[in-house]
Coordinates of N, CA and C in Angstrom, one line a residue:
X16 N -100.3 -73.5 -7.9 CA -100.3 -74.1 -6.6 C -100.9 -73.1 -5.6
X17 N -101.8 -73.6 -4.8 CA -102.5 -72.8 -3.7 C -101.9 -73.1 -2.4
X18 N -101.5 -72.1 -1.6 CA -101.0 -72.2 -0.3 C -102.2 -72.0 0.7
X19 N -102.3 -72.9 1.7 CA -103.3 -72.8 2.7 C -102.6 -72.8 4.1
X20 N -102.9 -71.7 4.8 CA -102.4 -71.6 6.2 C -103.5 -72.0 7.2
X21 N -103.3 -73.0 8.0 CA -104.3 -73.5 8.9 C -104.2 -72.6 10.2
X22 N -105.3 -71.9 10.4 CA -105.4 -70.9 11.5 C -106.7 -71.0 12.2
X23 N -107.3 -72.2 12.3 CA -108.6 -72.4 12.8 C -108.6 -72.9 14.3
X24 N -107.5 -73.0 14.9 CA -107.4 -73.5 16.3 C -107.6 -72.4 17.3
X25 N -107.6 -72.8 18.6 CA -107.9 -71.9 19.6 C -106.7 -71.7 20.6
X26 N -105.6 -72.4 20.3 CA -104.4 -72.2 21.1 C -104.6 -72.4 22.6
X27 N -105.2 -73.5 22.9 CA -105.6 -73.8 24.3 C -104.3 -73.8 25.2
X28 N -103.2 -74.4 24.7 CA -102.0 -74.5 25.6 C -101.3 -73.2 25.8
X29 N -101.7 -72.2 25.1 CA -101.1 -70.9 25.2 C -101.9 -69.9 26.0
X30 N -103.0 -70.3 26.5 CA -103.8 -69.4 27.4 C -103.0 -69.0 28.6
X31 N -103.2 -67.8 29.1 CA -104.2 -66.8 28.7 C -103.9 -65.9 27.5
X32 N -102.7 -66.1 26.9 CA -102.4 -65.2 25.7 C -103.4 -65.4 24.6
X33 N -103.9 -66.5 24.4 CA -104.8 -66.8 23.3 C -106.3 -66.8 23.6
X34 N -106.6 -66.4 24.8 CA -108.0 -66.3 25.2 C -108.8 -65.4 24.3
X35 N -108.2 -64.3 24.0 CA -108.9 -63.3 23.1 C -108.1 -63.0 21.8
X36 N -107.1 -63.7 21.6 CA -106.2 -63.4 20.4 C -105.9 -64.8 19.7
X37 N -106.1 -64.8 18.4 CA -105.7 -66.0 17.6 C -104.2 -66.2 17.7
X38 N -103.8 -67.5 17.9 CA -102.3 -67.8 18.0 C -101.5 -67.2 16.9
X39 N -101.9 -67.4 15.6 CA -101.0 -66.9 14.5 C -100.8 -65.4 14.5
X40 N -101.7 -64.7 15.3 CA -101.6 -63.2 15.4 C -100.7 -62.7 16.6
X41 N -100.2 -63.6 17.4 CA -99.3 -63.3 18.5 C -98.0 -62.7 17.9
X42 N -97.4 -61.7 18.5 CA -96.2 -61.1 17.9 C -95.0 -61.9 18.2
X43 N -94.1 -62.0 17.2 CA -92.8 -62.5 17.3 C -91.9 -61.6 16.5
X44 N -90.8 -61.1 17.1 CA -89.9 -60.3 16.3 C -90.6 -59.0 15.8
X45 N -91.6 -58.5 16.5 CA -92.2 -57.2 16.1 C -93.3 -57.3 15.1
X46 N -93.7 -58.5 14.8 CA -94.9 -58.7 13.9 C -95.5 -60.0 14.1
X47 N -96.8 -60.2 13.7 CA -97.5 -61.4 14.0 C -96.8 -62.6 13.4
X48 N -97.0 -63.8 14.0 CA -96.4 -65.0 13.5 C -96.8 -65.2 12.0
X49 N -98.1 -65.0 11.7 CA -98.5 -65.3 10.4 C -97.8 -64.4 9.3
X50 N -97.4 -63.2 9.7 CA -96.6 -62.4 8.7 C -95.3 -63.0 8.3
X51 N -94.7 -63.8 9.2 CA -93.5 -64.5 8.9 C -93.8 -65.5 7.8
X52 N -94.9 -66.2 8.0 CA -95.3 -67.3 7.0 C -95.6 -66.7 5.7
X53 N -96.5 -65.7 5.7 CA -96.9 -65.1 4.4 C -95.7 -64.5 3.7
X54 N -94.8 -63.9 4.4 CA -93.6 -63.3 3.8 C -92.9 -64.3 3.0
X55 N -92.7 -65.5 3.6 CA -92.0 -66.6 2.9 C -92.8 -67.1 1.7
X56 N -94.1 -67.1 1.8 CA -94.9 -67.6 0.7 C -95.0 -66.6 -0.5
X57 N -94.9 -65.3 -0.2 CA -95.0 -64.3 -1.2 C -93.7 -64.3 -2.1
X58 N -92.7 -64.9 -1.7 CA -91.5 -65.0 -2.5 C -91.5 -66.1 -3.5
X59 N -92.6 -66.9 -3.5 CA -92.7 -68.1 -4.3 C -93.6 -67.8 -5.5
X60 N -93.0 -67.8 -6.7 CA -93.7 -67.5 -7.9 C -94.8 -68.6 -8.2
X61 N -94.5 -69.8 -7.7 CA -95.5 -70.9 -7.9 C -96.8 -70.7 -7.2
X62 N -96.8 -69.9 -6.2 CA -98.0 -69.8 -5.4 C -98.9 -68.7 -6.0
X63 N -100.1 -69.1 -6.5 CA -101.0 -68.2 -7.1 C -102.0 -67.6 -6.2
X64 N -102.2 -68.2 -5.0 CA -103.2 -67.8 -4.0 C -102.8 -68.3 -2.7
X65 N -103.0 -67.5 -1.7 CA -102.7 -67.8 -0.3 C -104.1 -67.7 0.5
X66 N -104.5 -68.8 1.1 CA -105.8 -68.8 1.8 C -105.5 -69.0 3.3
X67 N -106.0 -68.2 4.1 CA -105.9 -68.3 5.6 C -107.2 -68.9 6.1
X68 N -107.2 -70.1 6.6 CA -108.4 -70.8 7.0 C -108.5 -70.6 8.5
X69 N -109.5 -69.9 8.9 CA -109.8 -69.6 10.4 C -111.2 -69.9 10.7
X70 N -111.6 -69.5 11.9 CA -112.9 -69.8 12.4 C -113.7 -68.6 12.6
X71 N -115.0 -68.7 12.9 CA -115.9 -67.6 13.1 C -115.5 -66.7 14.2
X72 N -114.9 -67.3 15.3 CA -114.6 -66.5 16.5 C -113.5 -65.5 16.1
X73 N -112.5 -65.9 15.4 CA -111.3 -65.0 15.1 C -111.4 -64.4 13.7
X74 N -112.5 -64.5 13.0 CA -112.6 -64.0 11.6 C -112.3 -62.5 11.7
X75 N -112.9 -61.8 12.6 CA -112.8 -60.3 12.7 C -111.3 -59.9 12.9
X76 N -110.6 -60.6 13.7 CA -109.2 -60.3 13.9 C -108.3 -60.5 12.7
X77 N -108.6 -61.6 11.9 CA -107.8 -61.8 10.7 C -108.2 -60.9 9.6
X78 N -109.5 -60.5 9.6 CA -109.9 -59.5 8.6 C -109.2 -58.2 8.8
X79 N -109.2 -57.8 10.1 CA -108.5 -56.5 10.4 C -107.0 -56.6 10.1
X80 N -106.4 -57.7 10.4 CA -105.0 -57.9 10.1 C -104.8 -57.8 8.6
X81 N -105.6 -58.4 7.8 CA -105.4 -58.4 6.3 C -105.7 -57.0 5.8
X82 N -106.6 -56.3 6.4 CA -107.0 -54.9 5.9 C -105.8 -53.9 6.0
X83 N -104.9 -54.3 7.0 CA -103.8 -53.4 7.2 C -102.5 -53.8 6.4
X84 N -102.7 -54.8 5.6 CA -101.6 -55.3 4.8 C -101.9 -55.0 3.3
X85 N -100.9 -55.2 2.5 CA -101.0 -55.0 1.0 C -100.7 -56.3 0.3
X86 N -101.3 -57.4 0.8 CA -101.0 -58.7 0.3 C -102.0 -59.0 -0.8
X87 N -101.5 -59.0 -2.0 CA -102.4 -59.1 -3.2 C -103.0 -60.5 -3.4
X88 N -102.3 -61.5 -2.9 CA -102.7 -62.9 -3.2 C -103.3 -63.6 -2.0
X89 N -103.6 -62.9 -1.0 CA -104.1 -63.5 0.3 C -105.6 -63.2 0.4
X90 N -106.3 -64.3 0.8 CA -107.7 -64.1 1.2 C -108.0 -65.0 2.4
X91 N -109.1 -64.8 3.1 CA -109.5 -65.5 4.3 C -110.7 -66.4 4.0
X92 N -110.6 -67.7 4.5 CA -111.8 -68.6 4.4 C -112.2 -68.9 5.8
X93 N -113.5 -69.0 6.1 CA -114.0 -69.2 7.4 C -114.7 -70.6 7.6
X94 N -114.3 -71.3 8.6 CA -115.0 -72.5 8.9 C -115.9 -72.3 10.1
X95 N -117.0 -73.0 10.3 CA -117.9 -72.8 11.4 C -117.2 -73.2 12.7
X96 N -117.7 -72.6 13.8 CA -117.2 -72.9 15.1 C -116.6 -71.6 15.8
X97 N -116.9 -71.6 17.1 CA -116.5 -70.4 17.9 C -115.7 -70.9 19.2
X98 N -115.5 -72.2 19.3 CA -114.8 -72.7 20.5 C -114.2 -74.0 20.2
X99 N -113.3 -74.4 21.1 CA -112.6 -75.7 21.0 C -113.6 -76.9 20.9
X100 N -114.8 -76.7 21.5 CA -115.8 -77.8 21.6 C -116.5 -78.0 20.3
X101 N -116.7 -77.0 19.4 CA -117.5 -77.1 18.2 C -116.7 -76.9 16.9
X102 N -115.3 -76.9 17.0 CA -114.5 -76.7 15.8 C -114.6 -78.0 14.9
X103 N -114.3 -77.7 13.6 CA -114.3 -78.8 12.7 C -113.1 -79.7 12.9
X104 N -111.9 -79.1 13.2 CA -110.7 -79.8 13.2 C -109.9 -79.5 11.9
X105 N -108.6 -79.4 12.0 CA -107.8 -79.0 10.9 C -107.9 -79.8 9.6
X106 N -108.0 -81.1 9.8 CA -108.1 -82.0 8.6 C -109.4 -81.9 8.0
X107 N -110.5 -81.9 8.8 CA -111.8 -81.7 8.2 C -112.0 -80.4 7.5
X108 N -111.5 -79.3 8.2 CA -111.6 -78.0 7.6 C -110.8 -77.9 6.3
X109 N -109.7 -78.5 6.2 CA -108.9 -78.6 5.0 C -109.6 -79.3 3.9
X110 N -110.2 -80.5 4.2 CA -110.9 -81.3 3.3 C -112.1 -80.5 2.7
X111 N -112.9 -79.8 3.5 CA -114.0 -79.1 3.1 C -113.6 -77.9 2.3
X112 N -112.6 -77.2 2.7 CA -112.1 -76.0 1.9 C -111.7 -76.4 0.5
X113 N -110.9 -77.4 0.4 CA -110.3 -77.7 -0.9 C -111.3 -78.3 -1.9
X114 N -112.5 -78.8 -1.4 CA -113.5 -79.3 -2.3 C -114.0 -78.2 -3.2
X115 N -113.9 -77.0 -2.8 CA -114.4 -75.8 -3.6 C -113.3 -75.1 -4.3
X116 N -112.0 -75.7 -4.3 CA -110.9 -75.0 -5.0 C -110.5 -75.7 -6.3
X117 N -109.9 -75.0 -7.1 CA -109.5 -75.6 -8.4 C -108.0 -75.5 -8.5
X118 N -107.3 -76.5 -8.0 CA -105.9 -76.6 -8.1 C -105.4 -78.0 -8.1
X119 N -104.3 -78.3 -8.7 CA -103.8 -79.7 -8.7 C -102.7 -79.9 -7.6
X120 N -102.3 -78.8 -7.0 CA -101.2 -78.8 -6.0 C -101.5 -77.9 -4.9
X121 N -101.1 -78.3 -3.7 CA -101.3 -77.5 -2.5 C -100.1 -77.5 -1.6
X122 N -99.8 -76.3 -1.0 CA -98.8 -76.2 0.0 C -99.5 -75.8 1.3
X123 N -99.5 -76.7 2.3 CA -100.2 -76.5 3.5 C -99.3 -76.3 4.7
X124 N -99.6 -75.2 5.4 CA -98.7 -74.8 6.6 C -99.6 -74.5 7.8
X125 N -99.2 -75.0 8.9 CA -99.9 -74.6 10.2 C -99.5 -73.2 10.5
X126 N -100.5 -72.4 11.0 CA -100.3 -71.0 11.3 C -99.5 -70.7 12.4
X127 N -98.9 -71.7 13.1 CA -98.0 -71.5 14.3 C -96.6 -71.9 14.0
X128 N -96.3 -72.2 12.7 CA -95.0 -72.6 12.3 C -94.1 -71.4 12.0
X129 N -92.9 -71.4 12.7 CA -91.9 -70.4 12.4 C -90.6 -71.1 11.8
X130 N -90.1 -70.6 10.7 CA -89.0 -71.3 10.1 C -88.2 -70.3 9.3
X131 N -86.9 -70.6 9.0 CA -86.1 -69.8 8.2 C -85.7 -70.4 6.9
X132 N -86.1 -71.6 6.6 CA -85.7 -72.3 5.4 C -86.5 -71.7 4.2
X133 N -85.9 -71.8 3.0 CA -86.5 -71.3 1.8 C -87.5 -72.5 1.3
X134 N -88.8 -72.2 1.2 CA -89.7 -73.2 0.8 C -89.6 -73.5 -0.7
X135 N -88.8 -72.7 -1.5 CA -88.6 -73.1 -2.9 C -87.9 -74.4 -3.0
X136 N -87.0 -74.7 -2.1 CA -86.3 -76.0 -2.1 C -87.3 -77.1 -1.9
X137 N -88.2 -76.9 -1.0 CA -89.2 -78.0 -0.7 C -90.1 -78.2 -2.0
X138 N -90.5 -77.2 -2.7 CA -91.3 -77.3 -3.9 C -90.5 -78.0 -5.0
X139 N -89.3 -77.7 -5.1 CA -88.4 -78.3 -6.1 C -88.3 -79.8 -5.8
X140 N -88.2 -80.1 -4.6 CA -88.1 -81.5 -4.1 C -89.4 -82.3 -4.5
X141 N -90.5 -81.6 -4.3 CA -91.8 -82.1 -4.7 C -91.9 -82.3 -6.2
X142 N -91.5 -81.3 -7.0 CA -91.5 -81.4 -8.4 C -90.7 -82.7 -8.9
X143 N -89.6 -82.9 -8.3 CA -88.8 -84.1 -8.7 C -89.4 -85.4 -8.5
X144 N -90.3 -85.5 -7.5 CA -90.9 -86.7 -7.1 C -92.4 -86.9 -7.4
X145 N -93.1 -85.8 -7.5 CA -94.5 -85.8 -7.8 C -95.3 -86.7 -6.8
X146 N -94.9 -86.6 -5.6 CA -95.5 -87.3 -4.5 C -95.6 -86.4 -3.3
X147 N -96.5 -86.7 -2.4 CA -96.6 -85.9 -1.2 C -95.3 -85.7 -0.5
X148 N -95.1 -84.5 0.0 CA -93.8 -84.1 0.7 C -94.1 -83.6 2.0
X149 N -93.4 -84.1 3.0 CA -93.5 -83.5 4.4 C -92.2 -82.9 4.7
X150 N -92.2 -81.6 5.2 CA -91.0 -81.0 5.6 C -90.6 -81.6 7.0
X151 N -89.4 -82.0 7.1 CA -88.9 -82.7 8.4 C -87.9 -81.7 9.1
X152 N -87.7 -82.0 10.3 CA -86.7 -81.2 11.1 C -86.1 -82.1 12.2
X153 N -84.8 -82.0 12.4 CA -84.2 -82.8 13.4 C -84.1 -82.0 14.7
X154 N -84.9 -82.4 15.7 CA -84.9 -81.7 17.0 C -83.8 -82.2 17.9
X155 N -83.0 -83.2 17.5 CA -81.8 -83.6 18.1 C -82.0 -84.0 19.6
X156 N -83.2 -84.4 20.0 CA -83.5 -84.8 21.3 C -84.7 -85.7 21.4
X157 N -84.5 -86.9 21.9 CA -85.5 -87.9 21.9 C -86.7 -87.5 22.8
X158 N -86.4 -86.8 23.9 CA -87.5 -86.4 24.8 C -88.4 -85.4 24.1
X159 N -87.7 -84.5 23.4 CA -88.5 -83.4 22.6 C -89.3 -84.1 21.5
X160 N -88.7 -85.1 20.9 CA -89.4 -85.8 19.8 C -90.7 -86.4 20.1
X161 N -90.9 -86.7 21.4 CA -92.2 -87.3 21.8 C -93.4 -86.4 21.6
X162 N -93.2 -85.1 21.4 CA -94.3 -84.2 21.2 C -94.7 -84.1 19.8
X163 N -94.0 -84.8 18.9 CA -94.3 -84.6 17.5 C -94.5 -85.9 16.8
X164 N -94.6 -85.9 15.5 CA -94.7 -87.1 14.7 C -93.3 -87.5 14.3
X165 N -92.8 -88.6 14.8 CA -91.4 -89.1 14.5 C -91.4 -89.9 13.2
X166 N -90.4 -89.7 12.4 CA -90.3 -90.4 11.1 C -89.0 -91.1 10.9
X167 N -89.0 -92.1 10.0 CA -87.8 -92.8 9.6 C -87.9 -92.8 8.1
X168 N -86.8 -92.5 7.4 CA -86.7 -92.4 6.0 C -85.7 -93.3 5.4
X169 N -85.9 -93.7 4.2 CA -84.8 -94.6 3.5 C -83.8 -93.7 2.8
X170 N -82.9 -94.3 2.1 CA -81.9 -93.6 1.4 C -82.4 -92.6 0.3
X171 N -83.6 -92.9 -0.2 CA -84.2 -92.0 -1.2 C -85.0 -90.9 -0.6
X172 N -85.2 -90.9 0.7 CA -86.0 -89.9 1.3 C -87.5 -90.3 1.5
X173 N -87.8 -91.5 1.2 CA -89.2 -91.9 1.4 C -89.4 -92.2 2.8
X174 N -90.5 -91.8 3.4 CA -90.9 -92.0 4.8 C -91.3 -93.5 4.9
X175 N -90.6 -94.2 5.7 CA -90.9 -95.7 5.9 C -91.6 -95.9 7.2
X176 N -91.4 -95.0 8.1 CA -92.1 -95.1 9.4 C -92.5 -93.7 9.9
X177 N -93.7 -93.7 10.4 CA -94.3 -92.4 10.9 C -95.2 -92.7 12.1
X178 N -94.8 -92.1 13.2 CA -95.5 -92.4 14.5 C -95.8 -91.1 15.2
X179 N -97.1 -90.7 15.3 CA -97.4 -89.4 15.9 C -97.3 -89.6 17.4
X180 N -96.6 -88.7 18.0 CA -96.4 -88.6 19.5 C -96.1 -89.9 20.1
X181 N -95.0 -90.6 19.7 CA -94.6 -91.9 20.3 C -94.1 -91.8 21.7
X182 N -94.3 -92.8 22.5 CA -93.8 -92.9 23.8 C -92.3 -93.2 23.8
X183 N -91.8 -93.9 22.8 CA -90.4 -94.3 22.7 C -90.0 -94.0 21.2
X184 N -89.6 -92.7 21.0 CA -89.2 -92.3 19.6 C -88.0 -93.2 19.1
X185 N -88.0 -93.5 17.8 CA -86.9 -94.2 17.2 C -85.9 -93.3 16.5
X186 N -86.4 -92.0 16.5 CA -85.6 -91.0 15.7 C -85.9 -89.6 16.3
X187 N -84.9 -88.7 16.1 CA -85.2 -87.3 16.5 C -85.6 -86.5 15.3
X188 N -85.8 -87.2 14.1 CA -86.3 -86.5 12.9 C -87.9 -86.5 13.0
X189 N -88.4 -85.2 13.0 CA -89.9 -85.1 13.2 C -90.5 -84.4 12.0
X190 N -91.8 -84.7 11.9 CA -92.6 -84.1 10.8 C -93.1 -82.7 11.2
X191 N -92.8 -81.7 10.5 CA -93.5 -80.4 10.7 C -94.8 -80.4 10.0
X192 N -95.6 -79.4 10.4 CA -96.9 -79.2 9.6 C -96.6 -78.3 8.4
X193 N -95.8 -78.7 7.6 CA -95.5 -78.1 6.3 C -95.6 -79.2 5.2
X194 N -96.6 -79.2 4.4 CA -96.7 -80.2 3.4 C -96.9 -79.7 2.0
X195 N -96.4 -80.4 1.0 CA -96.8 -80.1 -0.4 C -97.5 -81.4 -0.8
X196 N -98.8 -81.2 -1.2 CA -99.7 -82.3 -1.5 C -100.3 -82.2 -2.9
X197 N -100.2 -83.2 -3.7 CA -101.0 -83.2 -5.0 C -102.4 -83.3 -4.7
X198 N -103.3 -82.9 -5.5 CA -104.7 -82.9 -5.3 C -105.2 -84.3 -5.0
X199 N -104.7 -85.3 -5.7 CA -105.1 -86.7 -5.5 C -104.9 -87.2 -4.1
X200 N -103.8 -86.7 -3.5 CA -103.5 -87.2 -2.1 C -104.4 -86.4 -1.1
X201 N -104.6 -85.1 -1.3 CA -105.4 -84.3 -0.4 C -106.8 -84.8 -0.4
X202 N -107.3 -85.3 -1.6 CA -108.7 -85.8 -1.6 C -108.9 -87.0 -0.8
X203 N -107.8 -87.7 -0.4 CA -107.9 -88.9 0.4 C -108.3 -88.5 1.8
X204 N -108.2 -87.3 2.2 CA -108.6 -86.8 3.5 C -110.1 -87.2 3.8
X205 N -110.9 -87.2 2.8 CA -112.3 -87.7 3.0 C -112.4 -89.1 3.4
X206 N -111.6 -90.0 2.7 CA -111.5 -91.4 3.0 C -111.0 -91.6 4.4
X207 N -110.0 -90.8 4.8 CA -109.4 -90.9 6.1 C -110.5 -90.5 7.2
X208 N -111.3 -89.5 6.9 CA -112.3 -89.0 7.9 C -113.4 -90.0 8.0
X209 N -113.8 -90.6 6.8 CA -114.9 -91.6 6.8 C -114.6 -92.8 7.6
X210 N -113.3 -93.1 7.8 CA -112.9 -94.2 8.6 C -112.9 -93.9 10.1
X211 N -113.3 -92.7 10.4 CA -113.4 -92.3 11.8 C -112.1 -91.8 12.5
X212 N -111.1 -91.4 11.7 CA -109.8 -91.0 12.2 C -109.9 -89.6 12.7
X213 N -108.8 -89.2 13.5 CA -108.7 -87.9 14.1 C -108.9 -86.8 13.1
X214 N -109.9 -85.9 13.3 CA -110.2 -84.9 12.3 C -109.4 -83.6 12.5
X215 N -108.6 -83.6 13.6 CA -107.9 -82.3 14.0 C -106.5 -82.3 13.6
X216 N -105.7 -83.1 14.3 CA -104.2 -83.1 14.1 C -103.8 -83.6 12.8
X217 N -103.2 -82.7 11.9 CA -102.8 -83.1 10.5 C -101.8 -84.2 10.5
X218 N -101.0 -84.3 11.6 CA -100.0 -85.4 11.6 C -100.6 -86.8 11.5
X219 N -101.7 -87.0 12.1 CA -102.4 -88.3 12.0 C -102.8 -88.6 10.6
X220 N -103.2 -87.6 9.8 CA -103.6 -87.8 8.4 C -102.3 -88.2 7.6
X221 N -101.2 -87.5 7.8 CA -100.0 -87.9 7.1 C -99.5 -89.2 7.5
X222 N -99.6 -89.6 8.8 CA -99.2 -90.9 9.2 C -100.0 -92.0 8.5
X223 N -101.3 -91.7 8.3 CA -102.2 -92.6 7.6 C -101.9 -92.7 6.1
X224 N -101.6 -91.5 5.6 CA -101.3 -91.4 4.1 C -100.0 -92.2 3.8
X225 N -99.1 -92.2 4.7 CA -97.8 -92.9 4.4 C -98.1 -94.4 4.2
X226 N -99.2 -94.9 4.8 CA -99.5 -96.3 4.6 C -100.3 -96.6 3.2
X227 N -100.8 -95.5 2.6 CA -101.6 -95.6 1.4 C -100.8 -95.3 0.1
X228 N -99.7 -94.5 0.2 CA -99.0 -94.2 -1.0 C -97.6 -93.7 -0.5
X229 N -96.7 -93.5 -1.5 CA -95.4 -93.0 -1.3 C -95.4 -91.6 -0.8
X230 N -94.8 -91.3 0.4 CA -94.7 -90.0 0.9 C -93.2 -89.8 1.2
X231 N -92.7 -88.6 0.8 CA -91.3 -88.3 1.0 C -91.0 -87.2 2.0
X232 N -89.9 -87.2 2.6 CA -89.5 -86.1 3.6 C -88.4 -85.3 3.1
X233 N -88.5 -84.0 3.3 CA -87.5 -83.0 3.0 C -87.0 -82.4 4.3
X234 N -85.7 -82.5 4.6 CA -85.2 -82.0 5.9 C -84.9 -80.5 5.8
X235 N -85.6 -79.7 6.6 CA -85.3 -78.3 6.7 C -84.0 -78.0 7.4
X236 N -83.4 -76.9 6.9 CA -82.2 -76.4 7.6 C -82.5 -75.2 8.3
X237 N -81.6 -74.6 9.0 CA -81.9 -73.4 9.8 C -82.7 -73.7 11.0
X238 N -83.6 -72.7 11.3 CA -84.4 -72.7 12.5 C -85.9 -73.1 12.1
X239 N -86.5 -73.9 13.0 CA -87.9 -74.2 12.9 C -88.5 -74.4 14.3
X240 N -89.7 -74.0 14.5 CA -90.4 -74.2 15.7 C -91.9 -74.1 15.4
X241 N -92.7 -74.9 16.1 CA -94.1 -74.6 16.2 C -94.4 -74.0 17.6
X242 N -95.3 -73.0 17.6 CA -95.5 -72.3 18.8 C -96.7 -73.1 19.5
X243 N -96.3 -74.1 20.3 CA -97.3 -75.0 20.9 C -97.6 -74.6 22.3
X244 N -96.6 -74.0 23.0 CA -96.9 -73.7 24.4 C -96.1 -72.4 24.8
X245 N -96.2 -72.0 26.0 CA -95.6 -70.7 26.4 C -94.1 -70.8 26.3
X246 N -93.5 -72.0 26.6 CA -92.0 -72.1 26.6 C -91.5 -71.9 25.1
X247 N -92.2 -72.5 24.2 CA -91.7 -72.4 22.8 C -92.0 -71.0 22.3
X248 N -93.0 -70.4 22.7 CA -93.3 -69.0 22.3 C -92.2 -68.0 22.8
X249 N -91.9 -68.1 24.1 CA -90.8 -67.3 24.7 C -89.5 -67.5 24.0
X250 N -89.2 -68.7 23.7 CA -87.9 -69.0 23.0 C -87.9 -68.4 21.6
X251 N -89.0 -68.5 20.9 CA -89.1 -68.0 19.5 C -88.9 -66.4 19.6
X252 N -89.5 -65.8 20.6 CA -89.4 -64.4 20.7 C -88.0 -63.9 20.9
X253 N -87.2 -64.7 21.7 CA -85.8 -64.4 21.9 C -85.0 -64.6 20.6
X254 N -85.3 -65.6 19.9 CA -84.5 -65.9 18.7 C -84.8 -64.9 17.6
X255 N -86.1 -64.5 17.4 CA -86.4 -63.5 16.4 C -86.3 -62.1 16.8
X256 N -85.9 -61.8 18.1 CA -85.7 -60.5 18.5 C -84.4 -59.9 17.8

């Protein structure tokens, strides 16, 4: 299984902090956000390789970050683009990256996700179902749920409803950008893009995928947050302090 950390965005909502610094390299708890993610991934024997997908603008920063670490299974892949206006978008970058990889399974994580759950449980859940898995989290607030992809699941955990950024959420259970995807499902990203769908936000791809095949949700315990704005960043810093 190959793990891919999506780090090709420009963190527009976190400016000015991200004007000259990649969002996953912002410090939380005394180390960059991405170190928290990589640390979790390195505990998983199933992961044979960890790829950080970034852009040309921040390649130098990620290369410097990696040069100061002793991560044996980590490498950097670069997508074209140096600004918000000419970026590929996360889904398109993921699709193009995986075309050149040889794996039947992928663990995909956005580079701004902070969490305390053990991903081994998510992988075991995937093994039992052999279907796409989305890590879910209960934000326990309908207003907060509007910022995410809201999901509804049946008794077996299958996602029966998925609505990205709904105006009237039916649930406080939201989809995080942590996925375990078999190769066959990830390949469908090309079909999704050919239909003219959103090439950037991965949630829209998973919303689409739920209509095409069985997708299951695994509810994370503990803490989870995506660092989407200054408020969530300051809150994460306090929690991890």
